[in-house]
Every structure is written in C-alpha cells, then in structure tokens.
mmCIF file of C-alpha atoms and ligand atoms in Angstrom:
data_model
loop_
_atom_site.group_PDB
_atom_site.id
_atom_site.type_symbol
_atom_site.label_atom_id
_atom_site.label_comp_id
_atom_site.label_asym_id
_atom_site.label_seq_id
_atom_site.Cartn_x
_atom_site.Cartn_y
_atom_site.Cartn_z
ATOM 1 C CA MET A 18 21.037 -17.879 -15.839
ATOM 2 C CA ALA A 19 24.006 -15.944 -14.366
ATOM 3 C CA SER A 20 24.660 -12.288 -15.648
ATOM 4 C CA TYR A 21 27.341 -11.924 -18.364
ATOM 5 C CA ASP A 22 27.687 -8.303 -17.513
ATOM 6 C CA GLY A 23 31.306 -7.302 -17.000
ATOM 7 C CA LEU A 24 32.245 -10.527 -19.115
ATOM 8 C CA SER A 25 34.566 -10.251 -22.387
ATOM 9 C CA THR A 26 33.754 -13.449 -23.725
ATOM 10 C CA TRP A 27 31.581 -16.301 -22.664
ATOM 11 C CA LEU A 28 29.576 -19.349 -23.348
ATOM 12 C CA GLU A 29 25.808 -19.965 -22.635
ATOM 13 C CA ILE A 30 25.090 -23.407 -21.982
ATOM 14 C CA ASP A 31 21.441 -24.503 -22.210
ATOM 15 C CA LEU A 32 21.060 -27.588 -19.809
ATOM 16 C CA GLY A 33 17.758 -28.136 -20.948
ATOM 17 C CA ALA A 34 18.680 -28.959 -24.548
ATOM 18 C CA ILE A 35 21.403 -31.577 -23.407
ATOM 19 C CA ALA A 36 18.591 -33.049 -21.206
ATOM 20 C CA HIS A 37 16.212 -32.949 -24.391
ATOM 21 C CA ASN A 38 18.976 -34.546 -26.408
ATOM 22 C CA VAL A 39 18.991 -37.455 -24.188
ATOM 23 C CA GLN A 40 15.471 -37.998 -24.117
ATOM 24 C CA ALA A 41 15.581 -37.956 -27.921
ATOM 25 C CA MET A 42 18.372 -40.247 -28.092
ATOM 26 C CA GLN A 43 16.903 -42.449 -25.703
ATOM 27 C CA LYS A 44 13.393 -42.543 -27.649
ATOM 28 C CA LEU A 45 15.244 -43.033 -31.080
ATOM 29 C CA ALA A 46 17.616 -45.876 -30.039
ATOM 30 C CA ASP A 47 14.979 -47.423 -27.447
ATOM 31 C CA THR A 48 17.489 -48.606 -25.091
ATOM 32 C CA ARG A 49 19.692 -47.163 -22.492
ATOM 33 C CA VAL A 50 21.691 -44.322 -22.816
ATOM 34 C CA MET A 51 25.261 -43.873 -21.394
ATOM 35 C CA ALA A 52 25.914 -39.869 -21.425
ATOM 36 C CA VAL A 53 29.689 -39.482 -22.568
ATOM 37 C CA VAL A 54 30.976 -36.488 -20.774
ATOM 38 C CA LYS A 55 34.424 -37.044 -20.907
ATOM 39 C CA ALA A 56 36.858 -33.828 -21.904
ATOM 40 C CA ASN A 57 34.753 -31.207 -19.589
ATOM 41 C CA GLY A 58 31.481 -32.644 -21.325
ATOM 42 C CA TYR A 59 32.906 -31.732 -24.729
ATOM 43 C CA GLY A 60 33.798 -28.305 -23.339
ATOM 44 C CA HIS A 61 29.867 -27.831 -21.878
ATOM 45 C CA GLY A 62 31.280 -28.522 -18.216
ATOM 46 C CA LEU A 63 31.753 -32.032 -17.020
ATOM 47 C CA VAL A 64 29.489 -32.282 -13.878
ATOM 48 C CA PRO A 65 26.688 -30.025 -15.234
ATOM 49 C CA ALA A 66 26.613 -32.083 -18.252
ATOM 50 C CA ALA A 67 26.522 -35.586 -16.246
ATOM 51 C CA ARG A 68 23.867 -33.742 -13.902
ATOM 52 C CA SER A 69 21.455 -32.845 -16.946
ATOM 53 C CA ALA A 70 21.933 -36.119 -18.570
ATOM 54 C CA VAL A 71 21.151 -38.075 -15.453
ATOM 55 C CA GLU A 72 18.347 -36.189 -14.304
ATOM 56 C CA ALA A 73 16.976 -36.520 -18.099
ATOM 57 C CA GLY A 74 17.025 -40.471 -17.669
ATOM 58 C CA ALA A 75 20.617 -41.211 -18.774
ATOM 59 C CA ALA A 76 21.311 -44.790 -17.047
ATOM 60 C CA TYR A 77 25.078 -44.204 -17.228
ATOM 61 C CA CYS A 78 28.285 -41.399 -17.768
ATOM 62 C CA GLY A 79 31.017 -42.368 -19.439
ATOM 63 C CA VAL A 80 34.458 -40.506 -19.000
ATOM 64 C CA ALA A 81 37.714 -41.059 -20.245
ATOM 65 C CA ARG A 82 39.814 -41.158 -17.230
ATOM 66 C CA ILE A 83 38.950 -42.158 -13.374
ATOM 67 C CA ASP A 84 39.916 -38.408 -12.499
ATOM 68 C CA GLU A 85 36.839 -37.243 -14.671
ATOM 69 C CA ALA A 86 34.563 -40.075 -13.072
ATOM 70 C CA ILE A 87 35.772 -38.729 -9.288
ATOM 71 C CA GLU A 88 34.937 -35.479 -10.257
ATOM 72 C CA ILE A 89 31.383 -36.421 -11.305
ATOM 73 C CA ARG A 90 31.095 -38.359 -7.799
ATOM 74 C CA ASP A 91 32.305 -35.221 -5.991
ATOM 75 C CA GLY A 92 29.753 -33.327 -7.898
ATOM 76 C CA GLY A 93 26.709 -35.456 -5.994
ATOM 77 C CA VAL A 94 25.821 -37.731 -9.552
ATOM 78 C CA ALA A 95 25.340 -41.040 -7.904
ATOM 79 C CA ALA A 96 24.303 -42.909 -11.234
ATOM 80 C CA PRO A 97 27.181 -45.582 -12.710
ATOM 81 C CA VAL A 98 29.752 -44.172 -14.250
ATOM 82 C CA LEU A 99 32.262 -45.884 -16.702
ATOM 83 C CA VAL A 100 35.917 -45.164 -16.966
ATOM 84 C CA LEU A 101 36.286 -46.099 -20.933
ATOM 85 C CA GLY A 102 39.771 -45.667 -21.106
ATOM 86 C CA GLU A 103 42.825 -46.897 -19.424
ATOM 87 C CA THR A 104 42.792 -47.025 -15.441
ATOM 88 C CA PRO A 105 46.162 -47.406 -14.301
ATOM 89 C CA ASN A 106 46.440 -50.533 -11.816
ATOM 90 C CA SER A 107 47.288 -48.301 -8.870
ATOM 91 C CA ARG A 108 43.768 -46.668 -9.295
ATOM 92 C CA MET A 109 41.816 -49.540 -9.101
ATOM 93 C CA ALA A 110 40.941 -49.433 -5.532
ATOM 94 C CA ASP A 111 40.115 -45.616 -5.928
ATOM 95 C CA ALA A 112 37.751 -46.811 -8.643
ATOM 96 C CA THR A 113 36.041 -49.294 -6.068
ATOM 97 C CA ALA A 114 36.001 -46.726 -3.244
ATOM 98 C CA HIS A 115 33.856 -44.420 -5.820
ATOM 99 C CA HIS A 116 31.688 -47.157 -6.967
ATOM 100 C CA ILE A 117 33.161 -46.475 -10.316
ATOM 101 C CA SER A 118 33.145 -49.053 -13.267
ATOM 102 C CA VAL A 119 36.437 -49.968 -14.749
ATOM 103 C CA THR A 120 37.377 -50.972 -18.366
ATOM 104 C CA VAL A 121 39.154 -54.325 -18.554
ATOM 105 C CA TYR A 122 41.227 -55.809 -21.526
ATOM 106 C CA ASN A 123 43.841 -57.591 -20.375
ATOM 107 C CA GLN A 124 45.224 -60.395 -17.869
ATOM 108 C CA ALA A 125 47.631 -57.964 -16.379
ATOM 109 C CA GLN A 126 44.911 -56.000 -14.991
ATOM 110 C CA LEU A 127 43.279 -58.804 -12.920
ATOM 111 C CA ASP A 128 45.589 -58.989 -10.169
ATOM 112 C CA ALA A 129 44.609 -55.603 -9.290
ATOM 113 C CA LEU A 130 41.179 -55.907 -9.942
ATOM 114 C CA ALA A 131 41.092 -58.839 -7.242
ATOM 115 C CA ALA A 132 43.221 -56.558 -4.557
ATOM 116 C CA ALA A 133 40.916 -53.544 -5.194
ATOM 117 C CA ALA A 134 38.070 -56.074 -4.401
ATOM 118 C CA ARG A 135 39.796 -57.389 -1.317
ATOM 119 C CA SER A 136 40.649 -54.375 0.109
ATOM 120 C CA ALA A 137 37.359 -52.269 -0.295
ATOM 121 C CA GLY A 138 35.145 -55.462 0.654
ATOM 122 C CA GLU A 139 33.128 -54.520 -2.217
ATOM 123 C CA THR A 140 31.995 -55.375 -5.809
ATOM 124 C CA VAL A 141 34.483 -53.928 -8.315
ATOM 125 C CA GLN A 142 32.067 -53.848 -11.332
ATOM 126 C CA VAL A 143 33.990 -53.900 -14.891
ATOM 127 C CA HIS A 144 33.187 -53.832 -18.705
ATOM 128 C CA VAL A 145 35.099 -55.785 -20.781
ATOM 129 C CA LYS A 146 36.638 -53.967 -24.134
ATOM 130 C CA VAL A 147 36.994 -55.681 -27.191
ATOM 131 C CA ASP A 148 39.294 -54.240 -30.333
ATOM 132 C CA THR A 149 37.251 -55.480 -33.298
ATOM 133 C CA GLY A 150 39.091 -52.846 -35.605
ATOM 134 C CA MET A 151 39.670 -49.555 -34.043
ATOM 135 C CA THR A 152 43.409 -50.698 -33.197
ATOM 136 C CA ARG A 153 43.450 -48.848 -29.778
ATOM 137 C CA LEU A 154 42.249 -50.073 -26.355
ATOM 138 C CA GLY A 155 40.870 -53.483 -26.119
ATOM 139 C CA ALA A 156 41.448 -57.564 -26.094
ATOM 140 C CA GLU A 157 41.524 -59.209 -29.498
ATOM 141 C CA PRO A 158 38.381 -61.154 -29.861
ATOM 142 C CA HIS A 159 39.838 -64.208 -29.287
ATOM 143 C CA ALA A 160 41.532 -62.773 -25.971
ATOM 144 C CA ALA A 161 38.390 -61.407 -24.938
ATOM 145 C CA PHE A 162 36.687 -65.014 -24.180
ATOM 146 C CA GLY A 163 39.307 -65.927 -21.979
ATOM 147 C CA LEU A 164 39.274 -62.728 -20.154
ATOM 148 C CA LEU A 165 35.622 -63.097 -19.299
ATOM 149 C CA GLN A 166 36.386 -66.531 -18.113
ATOM 150 C CA ALA A 167 39.037 -65.558 -15.952
ATOM 151 C CA LEU A 168 37.023 -62.909 -14.360
ATOM 152 C CA GLN A 169 34.475 -65.245 -13.275
ATOM 153 C CA THR A 170 36.815 -66.483 -11.154
ATOM 154 C CA ILE A 171 37.912 -63.485 -9.253
ATOM 155 C CA PRO A 172 35.771 -63.005 -6.034
ATOM 156 C CA GLY A 173 34.289 -59.473 -5.708
ATOM 157 C CA VAL A 174 34.698 -58.953 -9.488
ATOM 158 C CA LYS A 175 31.508 -58.733 -11.263
ATOM 159 C CA VAL A 176 31.486 -58.268 -15.267
ATOM 160 C CA GLU A 177 28.736 -55.809 -16.108
ATOM 161 C CA GLY A 178 29.551 -54.968 -19.577
ATOM 162 C CA LEU A 179 30.917 -56.195 -22.774
ATOM 163 C CA PHE A 180 31.741 -53.425 -25.457
ATOM 164 C CA THR A 181 33.561 -52.344 -28.530
ATOM 165 C CA HIS A 182 34.097 -49.147 -30.303
ATOM 166 C CA PHE A 183 34.037 -48.325 -34.174
ATOM 167 C CA ALA A 184 36.656 -46.579 -36.403
ATOM 168 C CA ARG A 185 34.097 -45.313 -38.944
ATOM 169 C CA ALA A 186 30.747 -45.025 -38.217
ATOM 170 C CA ASP A 187 30.641 -41.336 -38.856
ATOM 171 C CA GLU A 188 31.109 -42.612 -42.813
ATOM 172 C CA PRO A 189 27.744 -44.592 -43.240
ATOM 173 C CA SER A 190 28.970 -46.595 -46.147
ATOM 174 C CA ALA A 191 32.126 -47.706 -44.717
ATOM 175 C CA ALA A 192 32.517 -51.581 -44.873
ATOM 176 C CA SER A 193 34.885 -51.806 -41.974
ATOM 177 C CA THR A 194 31.840 -51.018 -39.774
ATOM 178 C CA ASP A 195 30.120 -53.972 -40.789
ATOM 179 C CA LYS A 196 33.419 -56.259 -40.675
ATOM 180 C CA GLN A 197 33.556 -54.800 -36.946
ATOM 181 C CA ALA A 198 30.195 -55.453 -36.064
ATOM 182 C CA ALA A 199 30.347 -59.018 -37.430
ATOM 183 C CA LEU A 200 33.279 -59.652 -35.299
ATOM 184 C CA PHE A 201 31.783 -58.751 -32.262
ATOM 185 C CA ASP A 202 28.350 -60.471 -32.907
ATOM 186 C CA ASP A 203 30.470 -63.673 -33.323
ATOM 187 C CA LEU A 204 32.222 -63.218 -30.044
ATOM 188 C CA LEU A 205 28.704 -62.238 -28.653
ATOM 189 C CA GLY A 206 27.413 -65.242 -29.704
ATOM 190 C CA GLU A 207 29.987 -67.571 -28.131
ATOM 191 C CA VAL A 208 29.909 -65.782 -24.928
ATOM 192 C CA THR A 209 26.205 -66.048 -24.808
ATOM 193 C CA SER A 210 26.209 -69.899 -25.485
ATOM 194 C CA ALA A 211 29.076 -70.397 -22.508
ATOM 195 C CA GLY A 212 26.605 -68.324 -20.428
ATOM 196 C CA LEU A 213 28.967 -65.446 -19.864
ATOM 197 C CA ARG A 214 26.890 -62.656 -21.563
ATOM 198 C CA PRO A 215 27.003 -59.690 -19.261
ATOM 199 C CA PRO A 216 23.964 -57.597 -18.957
ATOM 200 C CA LEU A 217 25.040 -54.561 -20.766
ATOM 201 C CA VAL A 218 26.346 -55.139 -24.079
ATOM 202 C CA HIS A 219 26.995 -51.697 -25.939
ATOM 203 C CA THR A 220 28.752 -50.402 -29.209
ATOM 204 C CA ALA A 221 27.362 -47.518 -30.420
ATOM 205 C CA ASN A 222 28.668 -44.022 -30.549
ATOM 206 C CA SER A 223 26.643 -41.183 -31.424
ATOM 207 C CA ALA A 224 27.062 -41.942 -35.636
ATOM 208 C CA ALA A 225 26.181 -45.669 -34.791
ATOM 209 C CA ALA A 226 23.365 -45.100 -32.575
ATOM 210 C CA LEU A 227 21.762 -42.755 -35.184
ATOM 211 C CA THR A 228 22.752 -45.056 -38.270
ATOM 212 C CA ARG A 229 22.850 -48.617 -37.271
ATOM 213 C CA PRO A 230 19.692 -50.128 -35.062
ATOM 214 C CA SER A 231 21.681 -53.334 -34.837
ATOM 215 C CA ALA A 232 24.476 -51.922 -32.703
ATOM 216 C CA ARG A 233 22.155 -50.214 -30.126
ATOM 217 C CA PHE A 234 21.862 -53.509 -28.033
ATOM 218 C CA ASP A 235 21.672 -52.641 -23.990
ATOM 219 C CA MET A 236 22.937 -49.065 -24.236
ATOM 220 C CA VAL A 237 24.152 -46.472 -26.571
ATOM 221 C CA ARG A 238 27.163 -44.281 -25.978
ATOM 222 C CA PRO A 239 26.315 -40.813 -27.451
ATOM 223 C CA GLY A 240 28.698 -37.916 -26.857
ATOM 224 C CA ILE A 241 28.631 -35.496 -29.509
ATOM 225 C CA ALA A 242 24.999 -36.073 -30.205
ATOM 226 C CA ILE A 243 23.712 -35.265 -26.679
ATOM 227 C CA TYR A 244 25.224 -31.781 -27.180
ATOM 228 C CA GLY A 245 23.106 -31.352 -30.168
ATOM 229 C CA LEU A 246 26.150 -31.560 -32.585
ATOM 230 C CA ASN A 247 26.606 -33.710 -35.605
ATOM 231 C CA PRO A 248 29.141 -36.562 -35.823
ATOM 232 C CA SER A 249 30.049 -35.481 -39.259
ATOM 233 C CA GLU A 250 28.725 -33.923 -42.195
ATOM 234 C CA GLU A 251 27.272 -36.892 -43.689
ATOM 235 C CA VAL A 252 25.747 -38.390 -40.117
ATOM 236 C CA ARG A 253 23.808 -35.739 -38.835
ATOM 237 C CA VAL A 254 21.747 -35.475 -35.410
ATOM 238 C CA PRO A 255 18.072 -35.237 -36.339
ATOM 239 C CA GLU A 256 16.245 -31.741 -36.589
ATOM 240 C CA ASP A 257 14.617 -32.003 -32.963
ATOM 241 C CA PHE A 258 18.133 -32.285 -31.548
ATOM 242 C CA ARG A 259 19.369 -28.796 -30.060
ATOM 243 C CA PRO A 260 22.696 -27.595 -30.006
ATOM 244 C CA ALA A 261 23.460 -26.655 -26.406
ATOM 245 C CA LEU A 262 26.116 -24.326 -26.640
ATOM 246 C CA VAL A 263 26.615 -20.838 -27.770
ATOM 247 C CA TRP A 264 29.765 -18.722 -27.945
ATOM 248 C CA LYS A 265 29.515 -14.784 -27.233
ATOM 249 C CA ALA A 266 31.966 -11.904 -26.848
ATOM 250 C CA ARG A 267 31.577 -8.259 -26.703
ATOM 251 C CA LEU A 268 33.075 -6.149 -29.350
ATOM 252 C CA THR A 269 35.799 -3.622 -27.530
ATOM 253 C CA THR A 270 36.779 -1.457 -29.816
ATOM 254 C CA VAL A 271 35.736 0.112 -33.385
ATOM 255 C CA ARG A 272 37.917 2.030 -35.936
ATOM 256 C CA GLU A 273 38.490 3.593 -38.903
ATOM 257 C CA VAL A 274 42.068 2.999 -40.448
ATOM 258 C CA PRO A 275 43.380 4.121 -43.884
ATOM 259 C CA ALA A 276 44.329 2.193 -46.555
ATOM 260 C CA GLY A 277 47.850 0.307 -46.362
ATOM 261 C CA THR A 278 47.354 -0.190 -42.617
ATOM 262 C CA GLY A 279 49.194 -3.340 -41.388
ATOM 263 C CA VAL A 280 47.013 -5.452 -38.723
ATOM 264 C CA SER A 281 48.059 -7.606 -36.001
ATOM 265 C CA TYR A 282 51.269 -9.715 -35.603
ATOM 266 C CA GLY A 283 53.484 -10.078 -38.484
ATOM 267 C CA HIS A 284 50.906 -7.393 -40.311
ATOM 268 C CA ARG A 285 49.765 -10.440 -42.551
ATOM 269 C CA TYR A 286 46.812 -8.184 -43.346
ATOM 270 C CA VAL A 287 47.642 -4.886 -45.072
ATOM 271 C CA THR A 288 44.284 -2.821 -45.382
ATOM 272 C CA PRO A 289 43.725 -2.723 -49.168
ATOM 273 C CA LYS A 290 41.306 0.284 -48.914
ATOM 274 C CA ASP A 291 40.117 2.191 -45.894
ATOM 275 C CA GLU A 292 38.386 0.123 -43.792
ATOM 276 C CA ARG A 293 36.472 -0.233 -40.356
ATOM 277 C CA LEU A 294 37.940 -2.472 -37.877
ATOM 278 C CA GLY A 295 36.761 -4.165 -34.878
ATOM 279 C CA VAL A 296 38.597 -6.216 -31.920
ATOM 280 C CA ILE A 297 37.151 -8.839 -30.044
ATOM 281 C CA PRO A 298 38.477 -9.933 -26.699
ATOM 282 C CA VAL A 299 38.760 -13.920 -28.130
ATOM 283 C CA GLY A 300 41.918 -15.578 -29.377
ATOM 284 C CA TYR A 301 43.596 -18.966 -29.230
ATOM 285 C CA GLY A 302 43.970 -18.917 -25.469
ATOM 286 C CA ASP A 303 40.204 -19.458 -25.780
ATOM 287 C CA GLY A 304 40.331 -21.976 -28.321
ATOM 288 C CA PHE A 305 39.930 -19.640 -31.305
ATOM 289 C CA ARG A 306 42.538 -20.759 -33.603
ATOM 290 C CA ARG A 307 45.143 -19.074 -35.284
ATOM 291 C CA GLU A 308 44.468 -20.348 -38.755
ATOM 292 C CA PRO A 309 42.990 -17.717 -40.933
ATOM 293 C CA GLY A 310 39.293 -17.829 -42.691
ATOM 294 C CA ALA A 311 36.834 -17.382 -39.554
ATOM 295 C CA ARG A 312 34.094 -14.940 -39.380
ATOM 296 C CA VAL A 313 31.852 -13.977 -36.467
ATOM 297 C CA LEU A 314 28.377 -12.705 -36.497
ATOM 298 C CA ILE A 315 27.341 -8.846 -35.178
ATOM 299 C CA HIS A 316 23.813 -7.827 -35.758
ATOM 300 C CA GLY A 317 23.201 -10.600 -37.873
ATOM 301 C CA ARG A 318 25.690 -10.156 -40.333
ATOM 302 C CA TRP A 319 29.108 -11.577 -41.042
ATOM 303 C CA ALA A 320 32.716 -10.084 -39.963
ATOM 304 C CA PRO A 321 35.671 -11.793 -41.184
ATOM 305 C CA VAL A 322 38.639 -12.270 -39.033
ATOM 306 C CA VAL A 323 41.436 -10.168 -40.553
ATOM 307 C CA GLY A 324 45.244 -10.720 -39.537
ATOM 308 C CA ARG A 325 46.674 -12.969 -37.318
ATOM 309 C CA VAL A 326 44.639 -14.217 -34.270
ATOM 310 C CA CYS A 327 46.341 -13.327 -31.241
ATOM 311 C CA MET A 328 46.158 -15.178 -27.967
ATOM 312 C CA ASP A 329 43.415 -13.007 -26.458
ATOM 313 C CA GLN A 330 42.285 -10.653 -29.110
ATOM 314 C CA THR A 331 41.382 -11.028 -32.873
ATOM 315 C CA ILE A 332 40.553 -8.214 -35.316
ATOM 316 C CA ILE A 333 37.664 -8.177 -37.591
ATOM 317 C CA ASN A 334 36.601 -6.267 -40.316
ATOM 318 C CA LEU A 335 33.191 -4.365 -40.083
ATOM 319 C CA ASP A 336 32.372 -3.283 -43.390
ATOM 320 C CA ASP A 337 29.147 -5.314 -43.631
ATOM 321 C CA VAL A 338 27.919 -4.116 -40.428
ATOM 322 C CA PRO A 339 28.207 -0.473 -40.590
ATOM 323 C CA ASP A 340 26.171 0.236 -37.260
ATOM 324 C CA ALA A 341 28.186 -1.903 -35.340
ATOM 325 C CA ALA A 342 29.715 -0.101 -32.112
ATOM 326 C CA THR A 343 31.743 -0.920 -28.826
ATOM 327 C CA GLY A 344 30.047 -3.164 -26.543
ATOM 328 C CA ASP A 345 27.860 -4.937 -29.131
ATOM 329 C CA GLU A 346 27.246 -8.658 -28.720
ATOM 330 C CA VAL A 347 29.139 -10.877 -31.043
ATOM 331 C CA VAL A 348 28.254 -14.476 -31.894
ATOM 332 C CA ILE A 349 31.291 -17.121 -32.590
ATOM 333 C CA VAL A 350 28.983 -19.971 -32.057
ATOM 334 C CA GLY A 351 25.391 -19.839 -32.459
ATOM 335 C CA ARG A 352 22.816 -18.125 -34.119
ATOM 336 C CA GLN A 353 22.118 -14.476 -34.506
ATOM 337 C CA GLY A 354 19.310 -13.046 -36.619
ATOM 338 C CA ASP A 355 18.858 -15.183 -39.936
ATOM 339 C CA GLU A 356 22.558 -16.588 -39.791
ATOM 340 C CA GLY A 357 24.206 -19.129 -37.805
ATOM 341 C CA LEU A 358 27.298 -21.022 -37.235
ATOM 342 C CA ARG A 359 28.087 -24.209 -35.685
ATOM 343 C CA PRO A 360 31.291 -25.517 -34.366
ATOM 344 C CA GLY A 361 31.250 -27.918 -37.546
ATOM 345 C CA ASP A 362 31.553 -24.577 -39.443
ATOM 346 C CA LEU A 363 34.528 -23.366 -37.544
ATOM 347 C CA ALA A 364 36.103 -26.726 -37.913
ATOM 348 C CA GLU A 365 35.897 -26.796 -41.736
ATOM 349 C CA VAL A 366 37.539 -23.496 -41.844
ATOM 350 C CA TRP A 367 40.274 -24.876 -39.459
ATOM 351 C CA GLY A 368 40.841 -28.181 -41.017
ATOM 352 C CA THR A 369 39.283 -30.316 -38.090
ATOM 353 C CA VAL A 370 36.206 -31.382 -36.686
ATOM 354 C CA GLY A 371 33.575 -29.898 -34.207
ATOM 355 C CA TYR A 372 34.410 -32.209 -31.626
ATOM 356 C CA GLU A 373 38.219 -30.365 -31.628
ATOM 357 C CA VAL A 374 36.403 -27.148 -31.709
ATOM 358 C CA VAL A 375 34.275 -27.874 -28.592
ATOM 359 C CA CYS A 376 36.777 -29.847 -26.610
ATOM 360 C CA GLY A 377 39.332 -26.725 -27.347
ATOM 361 C CA LEU A 378 37.328 -24.003 -25.546
ATOM 362 C CA SER A 379 39.329 -23.265 -22.621
ATOM 363 C CA ALA A 380 38.937 -23.107 -18.783
ATOM 364 C CA ARG A 381 39.075 -19.176 -18.809
ATOM 365 C CA VAL A 382 36.112 -18.846 -20.671
ATOM 366 C CA PRO A 383 33.068 -18.773 -18.277
ATOM 367 C CA ARG A 384 30.235 -21.114 -18.693
ATOM 368 C CA LEU A 385 26.819 -19.602 -17.974
ATOM 369 C CA TYR A 386 24.439 -22.122 -17.271
ATOM 370 C CA GLN A 387 20.738 -22.061 -18.009
ATOM 371 C CA SER A 388 18.207 -24.687 -17.317
HETATM 372 C C1 PLP B 411 34.120 -40.789 -26.990
HETATM 373 C C2 PLP B 411 33.515 -41.999 -26.866
HETATM 374 C C3 PLP B 411 32.128 -42.013 -27.447
HETATM 375 C C4 PLP B 411 31.476 -40.864 -27.830
HETATM 376 O O1 PLP B 411 31.647 -40.664 -29.249
HETATM 377 P P1 PLP B 411 30.681 -39.794 -29.942
HETATM 378 O O2 PLP B 411 31.170 -39.817 -31.357
HETATM 379 O O3 PLP B 411 30.987 -38.257 -29.197
HETATM 380 O O4 PLP B 411 29.253 -40.088 -29.973
HETATM 381 C C5 PLP B 411 31.710 -43.480 -27.191
HETATM 382 N N1 PLP B 411 32.537 -44.598 -27.271
HETATM 383 C C6 PLP B 411 33.521 -44.295 -26.589
HETATM 384 C C7 PLP B 411 34.516 -45.817 -26.235
HETATM 385 C C8 PLP B 411 34.446 -43.173 -26.509
HETATM 386 O O5 PLP B 411 35.674 -43.043 -26.297
#
C-alpha cells in the first residue's frame, strides 16, 4: 500500500475485499455477477474496483453513464461493460467504438443504434430495459415486446440482455417486489415463446440477489454488496462479506478550553465545563456532513463532534480519550480496537443511507489501495 505519511485524511481501500465479495456473491447467487461500479465505484475508485471485480471473476461491469464506461476501458479493463442509464443518441457511435453495451428502452433510440452499427461496421450490443414498477427508466412491459421485435430487424444490433430493476428489494416484505417480478416473468414468458429471449436476463441488485433466488436468472447486478456494505438494515450481507473501505485522519490539534468557550462557526456549541477538544482535518468538503451528531474513534474510544462541521475541519470532544495527542490516528469509518462504525451508522446520524455516505466521499480524499 502507498504511504499515508504526510496525509491529513485518507481512505484505505482493500481491493482484496472487493474481489472476495464478488466471489462470495457469485457462490451465493450461483450465476454470473455484473459488478456495479458506477459513481466512482461507490467512492472506492472506478477503475480499481472494476479491475478487481473482473479479476475475481465478474462477467460484466455495470455503470450509469458512458463516460464511466470509457474510463474503465481506458483503464485497461476488457470485460463487457453495460451502461445501465441513458446513453444520449449522439454517443451511440462512441459506445460502439469502445465495445460498450447500452441500455435501450424506446423506439427513438433505434435510428441512432442503426447508424452506429453502420458507421462502426461492428455489432452493437444492447440490453432492453423494462420498467416494471420503479417508474424511472425503461419501456412499459407491453412496449418492450415490440422493441425486442424491432431490434431483430436492425443489421449490426444484437440484443444481449433483458432486464428490470426493483424499487423495494431492500424491504424484504414489500409486496410490490412480487408484483414487479410477476410482470417481468409474464413478459419473459411471451418473449421466450416468440423465440426472442436474449442470453442474459437480469433483475437483481444486491438486495434482491441476497433475498430472492427467483430473481437471479442469468446474472445478478450487485453494487453495494461487493463493497461489503449492507443494502439496508433489514437486508444485510452475510457475515463473510468484508467491508472494503476505511476512512482515517490524523488529529491535528489538542487543547484544553475553559467552560463557556464558543466552538466553531456560529458558536452553536459552548463548552458547558472545562473540556479537552481536538481538531480533525476532515469536513463537508470531504463528504463528512455538516449535520450534527457524528462521532469518531481515537484509541478505540468515541469522540463526539462538537460545534458545526466546517468545510475542511471538525472539532471533537476528547473527554473520553484522555491520552489523545496530536498526530494520533482517527477512524471515521472502520474499526479501531473493539469499536467500529460503518457507512450505515453515519448514514443514520445524517438521515440518509450508507450508499450516499460512500458516494459522497469527495475526490480530494486520497485513496490508498492494498490488494
Ligand atoms: C445501481 C444499480 C444497481 C446496483 O444496486 P445495489 O443496490 O448497489 O446493489 C443495480 N442495477 C441498476 C439498474 C442500478 O442502477
């Protein structure tokens, strides 16, 4: 691993954990894995995450936008890549040139696909997306059949996949997931009878891959789980999945202040007694939110945030860590001693989900990789 000497705050990313989680998911789901690495690999780094997942056996990488797919190609990953979101028609040729598969969901995309196939003289691989109840991207189930038929007639276009996405897979008791699955199964039945079933049918994000064997089909599309994180409090990854990311910082200042001292912007915190305070060089500019209530670990003990989180610095109370000193290692996400906190714990404090915590880790926080 690269040295963290001289860094104020950094992320330690265990690529071996991502590889391990991909294999654990493959074993559990007993089908192909599309490693979803959009949004900078959920903060872990787009190309490193993609590379590790593919080396571990992922059959496919999934991203949200074509520029993410091209970055993966430029990073030397040759495995199939699917753009799960919209690809602008003006970029279809770009996708083809980079051997990137695109998502198709309406007839207005067909001309651009035909033109891309013609100009590249290569096969364009597409996956048809069906909206079964997410109410976001995708053809209505009745339109999807016509779309699949129309795609057969376009020279140079190959339909490789058919997929949908669940809105509530992270709530295992949600009946709407059964309804979405039933709509999809009906469509798949018709498509299969008509001889139009593509080789890769896929519906399951991490939560569905973990909880719904019937949703696994030819491939599952886990994102959050390959980083070792839970889709929700209700749907957790198995014990053997390993979190891949640790967020650390160094304590920059330790000082004693008297009772009645105003702390940080707005003096929203005024020390009720004599206190030992510390400063960590981490703030909302790094993805550490401004909302109050978070705490960090030093020497395996909790130090609560006091006063407002600033852009680049945060003040913490060290009353429970009497021996804390300047330069000590602070853990913001990860384990230290017998304690630990996950992105999901910070998310609870901040009123969001662990996904947003890791995706919000800003570019300026150095990523140190270990394999
Ligand atoms: C982001 C995304 C996924 C991965 O979801 P997780 O909950 O992180 O597993 C899968 N499929 C699609 C279409 C997505 O947009």
